[in-house]
mmCIF file of C-alpha atoms in Angstrom:
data_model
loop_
_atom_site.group_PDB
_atom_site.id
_atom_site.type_symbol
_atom_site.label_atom_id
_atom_site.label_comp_id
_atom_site.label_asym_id
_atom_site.label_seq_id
_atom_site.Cartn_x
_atom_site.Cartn_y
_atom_site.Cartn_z
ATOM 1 C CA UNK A 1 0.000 0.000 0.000
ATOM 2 C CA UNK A 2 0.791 3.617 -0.134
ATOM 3 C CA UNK A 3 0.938 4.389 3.613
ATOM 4 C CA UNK A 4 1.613 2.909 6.858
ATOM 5 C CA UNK A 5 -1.542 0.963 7.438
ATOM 6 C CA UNK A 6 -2.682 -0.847 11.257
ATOM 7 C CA UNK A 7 -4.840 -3.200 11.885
ATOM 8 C CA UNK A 8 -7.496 -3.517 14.243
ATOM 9 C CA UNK A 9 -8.257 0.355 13.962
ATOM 10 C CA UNK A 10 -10.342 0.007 17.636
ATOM 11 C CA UNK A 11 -9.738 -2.965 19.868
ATOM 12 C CA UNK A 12 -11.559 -3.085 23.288
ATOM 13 C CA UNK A 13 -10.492 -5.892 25.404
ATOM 14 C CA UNK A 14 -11.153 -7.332 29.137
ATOM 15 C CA UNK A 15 -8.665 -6.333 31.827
ATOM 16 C CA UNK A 16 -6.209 -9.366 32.226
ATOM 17 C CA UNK A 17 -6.409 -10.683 28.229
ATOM 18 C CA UNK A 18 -4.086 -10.210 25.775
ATOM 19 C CA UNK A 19 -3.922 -8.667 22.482
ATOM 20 C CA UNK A 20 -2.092 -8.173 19.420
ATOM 21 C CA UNK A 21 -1.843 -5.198 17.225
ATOM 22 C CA UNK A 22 -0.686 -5.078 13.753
ATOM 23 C CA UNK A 23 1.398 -2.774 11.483
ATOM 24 C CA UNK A 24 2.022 -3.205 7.987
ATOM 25 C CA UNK A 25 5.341 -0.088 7.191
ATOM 26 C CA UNK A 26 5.679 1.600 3.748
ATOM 27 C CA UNK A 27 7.369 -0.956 1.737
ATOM 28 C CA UNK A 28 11.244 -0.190 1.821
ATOM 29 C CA UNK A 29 11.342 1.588 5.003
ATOM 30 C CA UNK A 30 13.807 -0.246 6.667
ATOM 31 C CA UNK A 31 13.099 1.785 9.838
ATOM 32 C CA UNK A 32 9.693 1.009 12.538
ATOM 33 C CA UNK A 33 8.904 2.855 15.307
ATOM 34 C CA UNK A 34 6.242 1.840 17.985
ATOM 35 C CA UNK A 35 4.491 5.256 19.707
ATOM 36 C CA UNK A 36 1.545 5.403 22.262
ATOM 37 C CA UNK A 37 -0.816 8.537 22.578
ATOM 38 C CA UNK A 38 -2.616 8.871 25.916
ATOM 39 C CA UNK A 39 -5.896 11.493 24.894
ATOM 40 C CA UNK A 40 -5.155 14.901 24.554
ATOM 41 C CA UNK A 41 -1.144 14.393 24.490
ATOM 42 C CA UNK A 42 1.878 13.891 22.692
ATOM 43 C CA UNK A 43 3.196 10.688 21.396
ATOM 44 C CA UNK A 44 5.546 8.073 23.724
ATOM 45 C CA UNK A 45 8.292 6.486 22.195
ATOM 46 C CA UNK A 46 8.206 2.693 22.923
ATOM 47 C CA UNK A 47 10.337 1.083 20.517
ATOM 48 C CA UNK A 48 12.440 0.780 17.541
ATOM 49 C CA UNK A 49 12.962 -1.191 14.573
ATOM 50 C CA UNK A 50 16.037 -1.563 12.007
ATOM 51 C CA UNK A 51 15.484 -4.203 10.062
ATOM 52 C CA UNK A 52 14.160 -7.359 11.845
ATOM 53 C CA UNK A 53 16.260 -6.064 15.181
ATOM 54 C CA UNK A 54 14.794 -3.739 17.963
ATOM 55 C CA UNK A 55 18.269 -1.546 19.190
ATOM 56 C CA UNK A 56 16.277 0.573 21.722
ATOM 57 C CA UNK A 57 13.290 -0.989 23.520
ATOM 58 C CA UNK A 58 13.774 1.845 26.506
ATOM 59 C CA UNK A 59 10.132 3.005 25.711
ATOM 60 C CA UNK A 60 8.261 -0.210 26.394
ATOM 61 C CA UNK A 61 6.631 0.576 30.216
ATOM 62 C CA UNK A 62 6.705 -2.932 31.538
ATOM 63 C CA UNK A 63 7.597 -6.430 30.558
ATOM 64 C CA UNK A 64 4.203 -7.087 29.780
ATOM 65 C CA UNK A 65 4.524 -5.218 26.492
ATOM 66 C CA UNK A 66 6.810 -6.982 23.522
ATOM 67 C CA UNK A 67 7.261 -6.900 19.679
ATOM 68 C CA UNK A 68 8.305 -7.935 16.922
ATOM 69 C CA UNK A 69 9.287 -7.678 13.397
ATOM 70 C CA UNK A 70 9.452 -10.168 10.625
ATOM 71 C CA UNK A 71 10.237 -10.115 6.932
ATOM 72 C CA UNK A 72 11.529 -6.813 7.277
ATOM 73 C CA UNK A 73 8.011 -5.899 7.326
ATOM 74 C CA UNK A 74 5.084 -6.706 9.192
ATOM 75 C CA UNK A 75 5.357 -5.993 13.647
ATOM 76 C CA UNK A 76 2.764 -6.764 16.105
ATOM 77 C CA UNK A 77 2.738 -5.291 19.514
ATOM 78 C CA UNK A 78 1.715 -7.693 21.838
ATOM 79 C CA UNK A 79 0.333 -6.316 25.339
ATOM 80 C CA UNK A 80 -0.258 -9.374 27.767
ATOM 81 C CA UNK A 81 -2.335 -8.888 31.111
ATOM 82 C CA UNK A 82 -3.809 -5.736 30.019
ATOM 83 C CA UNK A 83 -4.411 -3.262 32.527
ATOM 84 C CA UNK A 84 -6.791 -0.059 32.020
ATOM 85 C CA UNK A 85 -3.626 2.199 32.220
ATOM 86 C CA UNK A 86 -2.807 0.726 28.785
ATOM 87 C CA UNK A 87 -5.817 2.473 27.401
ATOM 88 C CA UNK A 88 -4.415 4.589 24.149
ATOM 89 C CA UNK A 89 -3.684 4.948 20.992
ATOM 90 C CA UNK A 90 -1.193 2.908 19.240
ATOM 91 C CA UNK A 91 0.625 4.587 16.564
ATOM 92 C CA UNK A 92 3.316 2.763 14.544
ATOM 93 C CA UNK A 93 5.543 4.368 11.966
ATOM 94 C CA UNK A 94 8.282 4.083 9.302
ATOM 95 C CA UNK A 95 11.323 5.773 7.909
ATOM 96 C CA UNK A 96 13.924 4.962 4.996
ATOM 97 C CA UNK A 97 16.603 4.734 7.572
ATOM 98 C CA UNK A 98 17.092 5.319 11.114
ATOM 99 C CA UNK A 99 19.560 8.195 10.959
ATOM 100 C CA UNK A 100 19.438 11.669 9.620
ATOM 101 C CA UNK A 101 16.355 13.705 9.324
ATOM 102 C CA UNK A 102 14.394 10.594 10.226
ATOM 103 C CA UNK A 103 10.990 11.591 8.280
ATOM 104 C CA UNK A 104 8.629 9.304 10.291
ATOM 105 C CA UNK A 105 5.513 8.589 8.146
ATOM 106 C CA UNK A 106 2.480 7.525 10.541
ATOM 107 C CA UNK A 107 -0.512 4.741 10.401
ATOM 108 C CA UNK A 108 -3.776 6.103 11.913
ATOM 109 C CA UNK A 109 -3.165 3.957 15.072
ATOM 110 C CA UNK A 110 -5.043 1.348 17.171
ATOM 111 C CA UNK A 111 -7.380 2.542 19.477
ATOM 112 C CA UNK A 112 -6.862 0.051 22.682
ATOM 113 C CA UNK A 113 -9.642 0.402 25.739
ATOM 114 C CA UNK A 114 -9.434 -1.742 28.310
ATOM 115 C CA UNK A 115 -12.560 -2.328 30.063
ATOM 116 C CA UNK B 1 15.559 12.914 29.950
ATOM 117 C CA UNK B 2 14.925 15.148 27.373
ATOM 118 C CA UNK B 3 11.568 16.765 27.195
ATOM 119 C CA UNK B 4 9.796 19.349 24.935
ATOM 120 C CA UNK B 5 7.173 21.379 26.539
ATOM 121 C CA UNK B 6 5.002 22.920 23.419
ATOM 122 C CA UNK B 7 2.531 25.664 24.548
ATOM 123 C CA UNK B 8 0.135 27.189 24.405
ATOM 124 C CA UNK B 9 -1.826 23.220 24.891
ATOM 125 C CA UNK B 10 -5.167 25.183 23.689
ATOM 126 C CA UNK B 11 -5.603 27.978 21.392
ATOM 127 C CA UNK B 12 -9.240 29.232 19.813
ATOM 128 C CA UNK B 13 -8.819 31.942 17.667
ATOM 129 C CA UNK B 14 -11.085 33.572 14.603
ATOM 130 C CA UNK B 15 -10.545 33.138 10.950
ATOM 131 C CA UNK B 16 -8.003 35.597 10.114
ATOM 132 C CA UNK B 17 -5.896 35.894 13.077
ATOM 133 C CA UNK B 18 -2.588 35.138 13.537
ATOM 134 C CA UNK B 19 -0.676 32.698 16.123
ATOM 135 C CA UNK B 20 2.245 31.057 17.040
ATOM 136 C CA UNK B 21 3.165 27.834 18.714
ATOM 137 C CA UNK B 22 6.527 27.384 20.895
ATOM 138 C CA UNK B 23 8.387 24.523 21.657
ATOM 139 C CA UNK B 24 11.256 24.376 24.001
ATOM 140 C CA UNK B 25 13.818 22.144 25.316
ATOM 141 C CA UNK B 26 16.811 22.499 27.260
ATOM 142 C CA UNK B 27 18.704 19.571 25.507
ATOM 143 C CA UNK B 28 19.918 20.229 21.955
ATOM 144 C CA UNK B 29 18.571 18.302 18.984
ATOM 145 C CA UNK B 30 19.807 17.296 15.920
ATOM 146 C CA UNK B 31 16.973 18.185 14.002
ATOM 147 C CA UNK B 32 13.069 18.804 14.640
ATOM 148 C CA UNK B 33 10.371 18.299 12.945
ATOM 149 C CA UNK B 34 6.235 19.459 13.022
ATOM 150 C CA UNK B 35 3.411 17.444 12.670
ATOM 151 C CA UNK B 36 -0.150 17.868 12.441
ATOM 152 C CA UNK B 37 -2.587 15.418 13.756
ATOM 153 C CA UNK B 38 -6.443 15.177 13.174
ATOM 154 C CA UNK B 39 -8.562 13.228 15.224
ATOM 155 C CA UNK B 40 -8.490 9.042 14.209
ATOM 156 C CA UNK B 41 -5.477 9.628 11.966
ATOM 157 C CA UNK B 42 -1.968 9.605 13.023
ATOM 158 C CA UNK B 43 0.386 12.693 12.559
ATOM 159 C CA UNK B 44 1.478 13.846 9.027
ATOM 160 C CA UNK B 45 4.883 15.610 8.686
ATOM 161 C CA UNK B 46 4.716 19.376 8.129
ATOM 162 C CA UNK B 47 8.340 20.573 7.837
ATOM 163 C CA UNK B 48 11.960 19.608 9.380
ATOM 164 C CA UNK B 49 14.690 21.783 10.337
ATOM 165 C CA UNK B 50 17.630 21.033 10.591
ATOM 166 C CA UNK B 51 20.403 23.561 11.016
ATOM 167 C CA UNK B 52 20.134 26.558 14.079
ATOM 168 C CA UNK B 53 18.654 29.699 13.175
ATOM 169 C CA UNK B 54 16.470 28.597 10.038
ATOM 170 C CA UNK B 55 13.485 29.836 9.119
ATOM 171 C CA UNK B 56 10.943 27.761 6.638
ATOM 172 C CA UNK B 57 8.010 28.648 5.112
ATOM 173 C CA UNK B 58 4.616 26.221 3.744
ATOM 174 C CA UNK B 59 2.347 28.749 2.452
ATOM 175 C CA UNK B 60 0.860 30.511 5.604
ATOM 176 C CA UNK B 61 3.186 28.561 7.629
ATOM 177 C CA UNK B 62 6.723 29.772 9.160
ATOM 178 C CA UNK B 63 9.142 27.564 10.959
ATOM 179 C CA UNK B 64 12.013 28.861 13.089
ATOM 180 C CA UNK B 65 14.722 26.546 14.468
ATOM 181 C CA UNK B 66 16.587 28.449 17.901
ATOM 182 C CA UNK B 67 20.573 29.481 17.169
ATOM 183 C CA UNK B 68 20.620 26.832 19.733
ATOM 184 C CA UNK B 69 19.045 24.104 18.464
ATOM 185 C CA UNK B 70 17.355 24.215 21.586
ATOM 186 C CA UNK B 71 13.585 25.756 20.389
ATOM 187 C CA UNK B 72 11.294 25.951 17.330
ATOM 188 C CA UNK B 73 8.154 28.085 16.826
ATOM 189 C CA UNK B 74 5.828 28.083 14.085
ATOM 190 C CA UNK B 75 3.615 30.762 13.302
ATOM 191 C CA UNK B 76 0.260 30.996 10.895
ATOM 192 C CA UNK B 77 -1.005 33.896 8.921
ATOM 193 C CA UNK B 78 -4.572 34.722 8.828
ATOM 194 C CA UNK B 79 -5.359 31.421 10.253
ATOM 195 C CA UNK B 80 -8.431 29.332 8.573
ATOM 196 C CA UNK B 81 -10.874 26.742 9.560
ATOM 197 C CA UNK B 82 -8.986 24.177 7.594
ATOM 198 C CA UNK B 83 -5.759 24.757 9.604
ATOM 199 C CA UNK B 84 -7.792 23.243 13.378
ATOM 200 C CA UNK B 85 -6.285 20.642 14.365
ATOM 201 C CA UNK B 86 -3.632 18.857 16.330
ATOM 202 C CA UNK B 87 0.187 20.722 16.082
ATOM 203 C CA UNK B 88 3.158 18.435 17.596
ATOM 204 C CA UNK B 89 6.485 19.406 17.297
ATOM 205 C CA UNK B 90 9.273 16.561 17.796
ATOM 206 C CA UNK B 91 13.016 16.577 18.010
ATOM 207 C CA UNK B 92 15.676 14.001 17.441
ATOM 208 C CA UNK B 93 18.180 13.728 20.104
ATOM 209 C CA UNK B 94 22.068 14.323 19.212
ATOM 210 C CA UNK B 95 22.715 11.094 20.810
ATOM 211 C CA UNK B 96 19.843 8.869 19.601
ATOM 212 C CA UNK B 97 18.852 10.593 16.314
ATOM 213 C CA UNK B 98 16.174 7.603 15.315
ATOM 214 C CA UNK B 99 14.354 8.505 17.960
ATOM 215 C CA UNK B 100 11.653 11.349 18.640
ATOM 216 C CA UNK B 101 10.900 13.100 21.438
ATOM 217 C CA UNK B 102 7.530 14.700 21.128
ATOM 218 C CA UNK B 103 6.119 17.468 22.896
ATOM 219 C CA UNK B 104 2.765 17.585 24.024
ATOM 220 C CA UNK B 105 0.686 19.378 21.512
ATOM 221 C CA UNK B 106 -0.930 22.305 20.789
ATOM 222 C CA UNK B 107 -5.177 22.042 19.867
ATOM 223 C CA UNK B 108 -6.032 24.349 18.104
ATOM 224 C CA UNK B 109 -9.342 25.842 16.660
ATOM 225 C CA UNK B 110 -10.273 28.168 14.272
ATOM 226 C CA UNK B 111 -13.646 29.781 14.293
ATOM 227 C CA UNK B 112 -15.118 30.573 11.278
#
């Protein structure tokens, strides 16, 4: 596709499941970047992609939040025991490269609410 | 840790007017970039700046980057309805340039 796309756009979940969120980068960006949005503020860094390897996971708030990246493509966010602080937006992005300028280009996000 | 504090957080102003959004840091940053968000979608890259003291311009848009690399601002001209929306500025750390540190966003609305 043309843009960053994420998939589900709204999940609402149980306190204590687990879920999965999906993002599918601009092809050739070698370059992912995991963000959350609480409502009304700016955007948290949780993690980042080159290539298939995350360098800097320093954003992820607890153990209970992972991810991955295959193909040079595709990462899911995986948030186990969900608590109702995880509540956000889930924005993923890509770059060419992970240096210089570092043009992010955004999905519209994942809506999480945790009941 | 490096922050960016952005203000004004609100601004409602009438078709016409003019404004301007801050954003300032104590740490320096390699470059920083704007974004504007509206609501469902995620943010969409306005402008980057890159070297201290310039000054870029998107139509009614300016963009200042400090001396310092420290600061950004970005000012509209006879603001319109189509420009409401969410305004984030972000900058890339010297030592961690992948990586974004966003401040926390200006709303704003025009009035028509």
């Amino acid at each position: 596709g043309a843009g960053v796309s994420q998939s589900p756009s709204n999940k609402v979940t149980e306190k204590g499941k687990d879920v999965e969120l999906r993002c599918d980068p601009i092809s050739g960006h070698t370059a992912l970047y995991w963000y959350r949005q609480r409502l009304g503020q700016g955007l948290e860094f949780l993690i980042y992609f080159q290539g298939n390897s995350a360098p800097d996971k320093s954003g992820l708030p607890s153990d209970r939040f992972s991810a991955e990246r295959t193909g040079e493509s595709v990462s899911t966010l995986t948030i186990q025991r969900t608590q109702q602080e995880d509540s956000a937006v889930y924005l993923c992005a890509s770059s060419l490269a992970g240096e210089t300028y570092n043009e992010q280009f955004f999905g519209p996000g994942t809506r999480l609410t945790v009941l | 840790t490096q922050l960016l504090e952005q203000s004004p957080q609100f601004l409602s102003i009438q078709e016409g007017e003019n404004l301007t959004v801050y954003c300032n840091s104590s740490s320096v940053f390699s470059s920083l970039q704007w974004y504007r968000q509206e609501p469902g979608e995620g943010p969409v890259l306005l402008v980057t700046v890159v070297t201290g003291g310039e000054v870029k311009k998107l139509k009614r848009l300016t963009f200042q980057f400090g001396d310092a690399r420290k600061d950004s601002s970005l000012h509209i001209t006879a603001a319109q309805p189509g420009d409401t929306g969410l305004y984030l500025c972000a900058g890339a750390p010297m030592d961690s340039s992948y990586k974004l540190i966003f401040g926390s966003g200006t709303r704003l609305l025009v009035r028509p």
